[in-house]
Short mmCIF file of C-alpha atoms in Angstrom, two decimals:
data_model
loop_
_atom_site.label_atom_id
_atom_site.label_comp_id
_atom_site.label_asym_id
_atom_site.label_seq_id
_atom_site.Cartn_x
_atom_site.Cartn_y
_atom_site.Cartn_z
CA MET A 1 68.84 -20.63 25.73
CA GLY A 2 67.26 -18.17 28.02
CA ARG A 3 64.68 -15.25 27.57
CA ARG A 4 65.09 -13.17 24.59
CA ILE A 5 64.08 -9.63 24.28
CA VAL A 6 64.69 -8.11 21.36
CA ILE A 7 63.85 -4.34 20.57
CA HIS A 8 63.56 -3.32 16.88
CA PRO A 9 62.94 0.28 17.22
CA GLY A 10 63.76 1.08 13.70
CA PHE A 11 64.77 2.58 10.58
CA HIS A 12 61.48 4.15 9.01
CA LYS A 13 62.07 2.92 5.07
CA THR A 14 64.23 0.17 6.47
CA GLY A 15 60.97 -3.30 5.27
CA THR A 16 59.80 -2.20 9.01
CA SER A 17 55.99 -2.70 8.45
CA SER A 18 57.04 -5.71 5.81
CA ILE A 19 58.11 -7.10 9.31
CA GLN A 20 55.10 -5.42 11.09
CA HIS A 21 52.28 -6.87 9.12
CA PHE A 22 54.32 -10.45 8.96
CA LEU A 23 53.92 -10.13 12.32
CA TRP A 24 50.84 -9.35 12.49
CA LEU A 25 49.88 -11.72 10.00
CA ASN A 26 51.21 -14.29 12.08
CA ARG A 27 50.37 -13.18 15.70
CA ASN A 28 48.16 -16.42 16.65
CA THR A 29 51.05 -18.79 15.59
CA LEU A 30 53.25 -17.26 17.77
CA SER A 31 51.72 -15.95 20.53
CA GLU A 32 52.99 -18.88 22.18
CA ARG A 33 56.17 -18.85 21.88
CA LEU A 34 56.78 -15.14 21.26
CA ALA A 35 55.00 -11.79 22.85
CA ILE A 36 55.28 -9.43 20.13
CA LEU A 37 54.61 -5.25 21.17
CA GLN A 38 53.63 -2.85 17.87
CA LEU A 39 52.63 0.62 17.32
CA ARG A 40 49.40 0.01 18.47
CA HIS A 41 50.57 -1.75 21.19
CA LEU A 42 53.14 1.29 21.64
CA LYS A 43 50.78 4.38 20.90
CA GLU A 44 51.55 6.52 24.21
CA PRO A 45 55.73 5.34 24.13
CA ALA A 46 55.96 5.90 20.66
CA ARG A 47 53.95 9.47 20.72
CA MET A 48 56.46 10.40 23.73
CA CYS A 49 59.52 9.15 21.46
CA MET A 50 58.60 11.32 17.90
CA SER A 51 57.94 14.32 20.26
CA PHE A 52 61.18 14.17 21.89
CA SER A 53 62.46 13.52 18.61
CA ARG A 54 61.12 17.11 17.42
CA LYS A 55 61.92 18.78 20.59
CA GLN A 56 64.75 17.34 22.41
CA ASN A 57 64.08 17.70 25.47
CA PRO A 58 64.53 15.13 27.87
CA LEU A 59 61.69 15.77 30.08
CA LEU A 60 59.03 14.87 27.22
CA LEU A 61 60.15 10.77 27.90
CA SER A 62 59.91 11.19 31.78
CA ASP A 63 56.69 9.23 31.89
CA LEU A 64 57.59 6.59 29.12
CA VAL A 65 58.09 3.74 32.07
CA GLU A 66 55.00 4.08 33.55
CA GLU A 67 53.24 4.37 29.96
CA LEU A 68 55.64 1.14 29.16
CA ASP A 69 54.17 -0.30 32.65
CA LYS A 70 50.67 -0.19 31.48
CA VAL A 71 51.46 -2.08 28.41
CA LEU A 72 53.37 -4.51 29.56
CA ALA A 73 50.22 -5.11 31.77
CA ALA A 74 47.46 -4.84 29.18
CA GLU A 75 49.28 -7.67 27.03
CA GLY A 76 49.73 -10.02 29.80
CA VAL A 77 53.62 -9.76 29.57
CA THR A 78 55.02 -10.89 32.91
CA GLY A 79 58.24 -11.52 34.92
CA ASP A 80 56.12 -15.51 34.99
CA ASP A 81 55.76 -15.04 31.15
CA THR A 82 58.14 -17.38 30.28
CA ARG A 83 57.89 -16.28 26.64
CA ASP A 84 60.25 -14.41 24.44
CA ILE A 85 60.19 -10.66 23.59
CA LEU A 86 60.06 -8.28 20.91
CA VAL A 87 59.47 -4.95 20.55
CA SER A 88 59.15 -3.79 16.69
CA CYS A 89 58.13 0.50 16.57
CA GLU A 90 59.90 2.22 14.55
CA ALA A 91 58.06 5.47 15.84
CA LEU A 92 59.82 4.42 19.08
CA SER A 93 63.27 6.58 17.43
CA GLY A 94 60.92 9.15 17.15
CA HIS A 95 59.24 10.51 13.72
CA CYS A 96 61.30 9.61 9.85
CA PRO A 97 63.96 12.71 9.59
CA GLY A 98 62.10 15.25 7.00
CA TRP A 99 58.69 15.47 9.04
CA PRO A 100 59.70 19.33 10.22
CA GLY A 101 60.93 20.16 13.40
CA VAL A 102 63.11 16.93 12.20
CA ILE A 103 66.46 16.78 9.93
CA ASP A 104 68.70 13.46 11.27
CA TYR A 105 68.67 10.52 14.12
CA SER A 106 70.23 12.30 16.98
CA THR A 107 67.38 11.63 19.49
CA ALA A 108 67.49 7.40 18.83
CA PRO A 109 70.47 6.70 21.20
CA PHE A 110 69.09 7.42 24.47
CA THR A 111 65.85 6.31 23.22
CA ALA A 112 67.08 2.64 22.95
CA THR A 113 69.60 3.21 25.92
CA VAL A 114 66.10 3.90 27.78
CA LEU A 115 63.94 0.95 26.34
CA ALA A 116 67.09 -1.46 26.24
CA GLY A 117 67.65 -0.55 30.20
CA TYR A 118 63.98 -1.03 30.98
CA PHE A 119 63.19 -4.30 29.02
CA GLY A 120 66.50 -5.35 30.98
CA GLU A 121 65.82 -4.61 35.02
CA ARG A 122 61.98 -5.72 34.32
CA PHE A 123 63.54 -8.81 32.87
CA GLU A 124 66.53 -9.56 35.37
CA GLY A 125 68.49 -12.84 33.19
CA ALA A 126 67.39 -12.03 30.13
CA GLU A 127 68.91 -11.42 27.26
CA VAL A 128 67.91 -8.19 25.09
CA MET A 129 69.54 -6.83 22.35
CA VAL A 130 68.66 -3.87 19.64
CA LEU A 131 68.40 -4.51 16.08
CA TYR A 132 67.88 -1.74 13.35
CA THR A 133 67.16 -2.71 10.15
CA THR A 134 68.57 0.29 7.67
CA ARG A 135 69.56 0.43 3.83
CA ASP A 136 71.57 1.54 0.78
CA PRO A 137 71.47 5.32 1.78
CA HIS A 138 70.21 6.65 -1.61
CA GLU A 139 67.36 3.97 -1.87
CA TRP A 140 66.08 4.94 1.55
CA LEU A 141 66.81 9.06 1.27
CA TRP A 142 64.28 8.36 -1.95
CA SER A 143 61.81 6.40 -0.88
CA ALA A 144 61.82 9.39 2.74
CA TRP A 145 60.90 11.58 0.19
CA ARG A 146 57.95 10.30 -1.77
CA HIS A 147 56.97 8.80 1.79
CA HIS A 148 57.45 12.30 3.04
CA LEU A 149 55.85 13.89 -0.21
CA VAL A 150 52.40 11.82 1.15
CA GLY A 151 51.84 12.56 4.92
CA GLN A 152 53.35 17.21 4.66
CA LYS A 153 53.38 19.32 2.62
CA LEU A 154 56.64 18.59 0.85
CA THR A 155 57.94 21.19 -1.61
CA GLU A 156 61.74 20.33 -2.30
CA ASP A 157 61.98 18.59 -5.10
CA PHE A 158 64.44 15.22 -4.00
CA GLU A 159 67.68 16.07 -5.42
CA ASP A 160 67.28 19.36 -2.74
CA TRP A 161 65.92 17.42 -0.03
CA ALA A 162 68.15 14.38 -0.22
CA ARG A 163 71.63 16.58 0.51
CA ARG A 164 69.96 18.57 2.76
CA LEU A 165 68.79 15.01 5.21
CA GLY A 166 71.88 12.89 3.42
CA PRO A 167 73.88 12.81 6.61
CA ALA A 168 70.53 11.41 7.78
CA ALA A 169 71.18 8.13 6.40
CA ASP A 170 74.40 7.67 7.05
CA PHE A 171 72.83 5.40 10.03
CA ALA A 172 76.51 3.82 11.83
CA PRO A 173 77.23 6.04 13.92
CA ILE A 174 73.88 5.86 15.40
CA VAL A 175 73.97 1.64 16.28
CA THR A 176 77.70 1.85 16.96
CA GLU A 177 76.61 5.13 19.49
CA VAL A 178 73.75 2.30 20.99
CA ALA A 179 75.81 -0.84 21.54
CA ALA A 180 77.84 1.57 23.25
CA ALA A 181 75.16 2.92 25.13
CA ILE A 182 74.24 -0.19 26.61
CA ALA A 183 77.50 -3.04 26.31
CA PRO A 184 76.98 -5.91 27.08
CA ALA A 185 74.12 -5.92 25.41
CA GLN A 186 73.84 -6.86 21.83
CA VAL A 187 73.47 -4.14 19.23
CA PHE A 188 73.33 -5.41 15.31
CA SER A 189 71.94 -4.10 12.20
CA LEU A 190 70.28 -5.91 9.00
CA PRO A 191 70.27 -4.39 6.32
CA LEU A 192 67.01 -4.46 4.19
CA SER A 193 68.67 -6.05 0.33
CA ASP A 194 70.07 -8.56 3.12
CA SER A 195 66.26 -9.20 4.95
CA ALA A 196 64.66 -9.64 1.62
CA ARG A 197 66.29 -12.35 0.54
CA HIS A 198 65.53 -14.84 3.47
CA PRO A 199 62.27 -17.45 1.99
CA GLN A 200 59.60 -15.54 4.33
CA GLY A 201 60.87 -11.74 3.67
CA PRO A 202 62.43 -9.52 6.30
CA GLY A 203 59.88 -10.50 9.18
CA GLY A 204 61.29 -14.34 8.97
CA SER A 205 64.96 -12.43 8.84
CA LEU A 206 63.81 -10.74 12.18
CA LEU A 207 63.08 -13.77 13.04
CA GLU A 208 65.84 -15.25 13.18
CA LEU A 209 67.58 -13.65 16.33
CA PHE A 210 64.83 -16.88 18.10
CA ASP A 211 65.11 -19.94 18.75
CA LEU A 212 62.20 -20.81 17.34
CA PRO A 213 61.06 -24.90 16.15
CA ASP A 214 61.18 -25.23 12.53
CA SER A 215 57.60 -26.44 12.68
CA LEU A 216 56.12 -23.95 13.70
CA ARG A 217 58.58 -21.12 10.98
CA HIS A 218 57.67 -23.04 7.98
CA ALA A 219 53.68 -22.64 9.34
CA LEU A 220 54.55 -19.26 8.91
CA GLU A 221 52.30 -17.17 5.79
CA PRO A 222 54.29 -15.00 4.18
CA VAL A 223 53.46 -11.18 2.85
CA GLY A 224 54.38 -9.03 0.25
CA HIS A 225 55.91 -5.40 -0.16
CA ALA A 226 54.13 -3.06 2.89
CA ASN A 227 54.12 0.46 2.31
CA ARG A 228 55.12 0.98 -1.04
CA GLY A 229 55.56 4.58 -1.14
CA PRO A 230 54.39 6.64 -5.02
CA ASP A 231 55.59 5.60 -8.27
CA GLU A 232 58.35 7.96 -9.85
CA ALA A 233 55.36 9.78 -11.56
CA LEU A 234 53.16 9.77 -9.42
CA SER A 235 55.77 11.63 -7.10
CA ARG A 236 56.16 14.22 -9.84
CA GLU A 237 52.08 14.80 -9.71
CA LEU A 238 52.39 14.86 -5.43
CA LEU A 239 55.14 17.18 -6.11
CA TRP A 240 53.44 19.76 -7.99
CA LEU A 241 50.48 19.69 -5.94
CA ASN A 242 52.23 20.40 -2.71
CA ARG A 243 53.69 23.27 -4.42
CA SER A 244 50.08 24.77 -5.96
CA ASN A 245 47.38 25.88 -3.75
#
């Protein structure tokens, strides 16, 4: 198998935090076989993509290639580096829908196409893939609403919010659009209900895309759930606080 590059740009609230905690915890164990780029490495590209999701002006991505070059240089990821590459950062799909000014993932296909093209050009001959983690629509809406209760002064109750944001939970059209745009590169979707059943959780499930030796896989430490939202009782309290002065 030649060099493989997997871009995991979301979606939010689909096990991404668990995946990224798993990758960070096991970064030293994986480092000889896998170059891992996460939000901590991609702050400026992520900021650009989030701004683009709010304002939908492609000029906001005009420096994206330059910033990605800086990231690779800082992390020592070069054409001579034979390791596979994993990019895992949901902010590359913009803000989570429901953030002020963002109602869906309509900008995500454009940024995914740019990213796939960039890595394909920088690492000629590598196999570039895009993987989206997904979730049951109702579960996603419930998780995203609770997430936004903490991150902003959201005052809508769940039912009203879910009706307004419902289309954002339909991930299939986004995956299909990206697949058409970057063909023949492959695009995969991984439901949280499937990835959570992996012995090492969503992170271990994602790593199945790489040709890692069994001895290395067995040495990886699992993690628990990450970035769980507030429970139902606390959500009611947060909604009350957001509606108050």
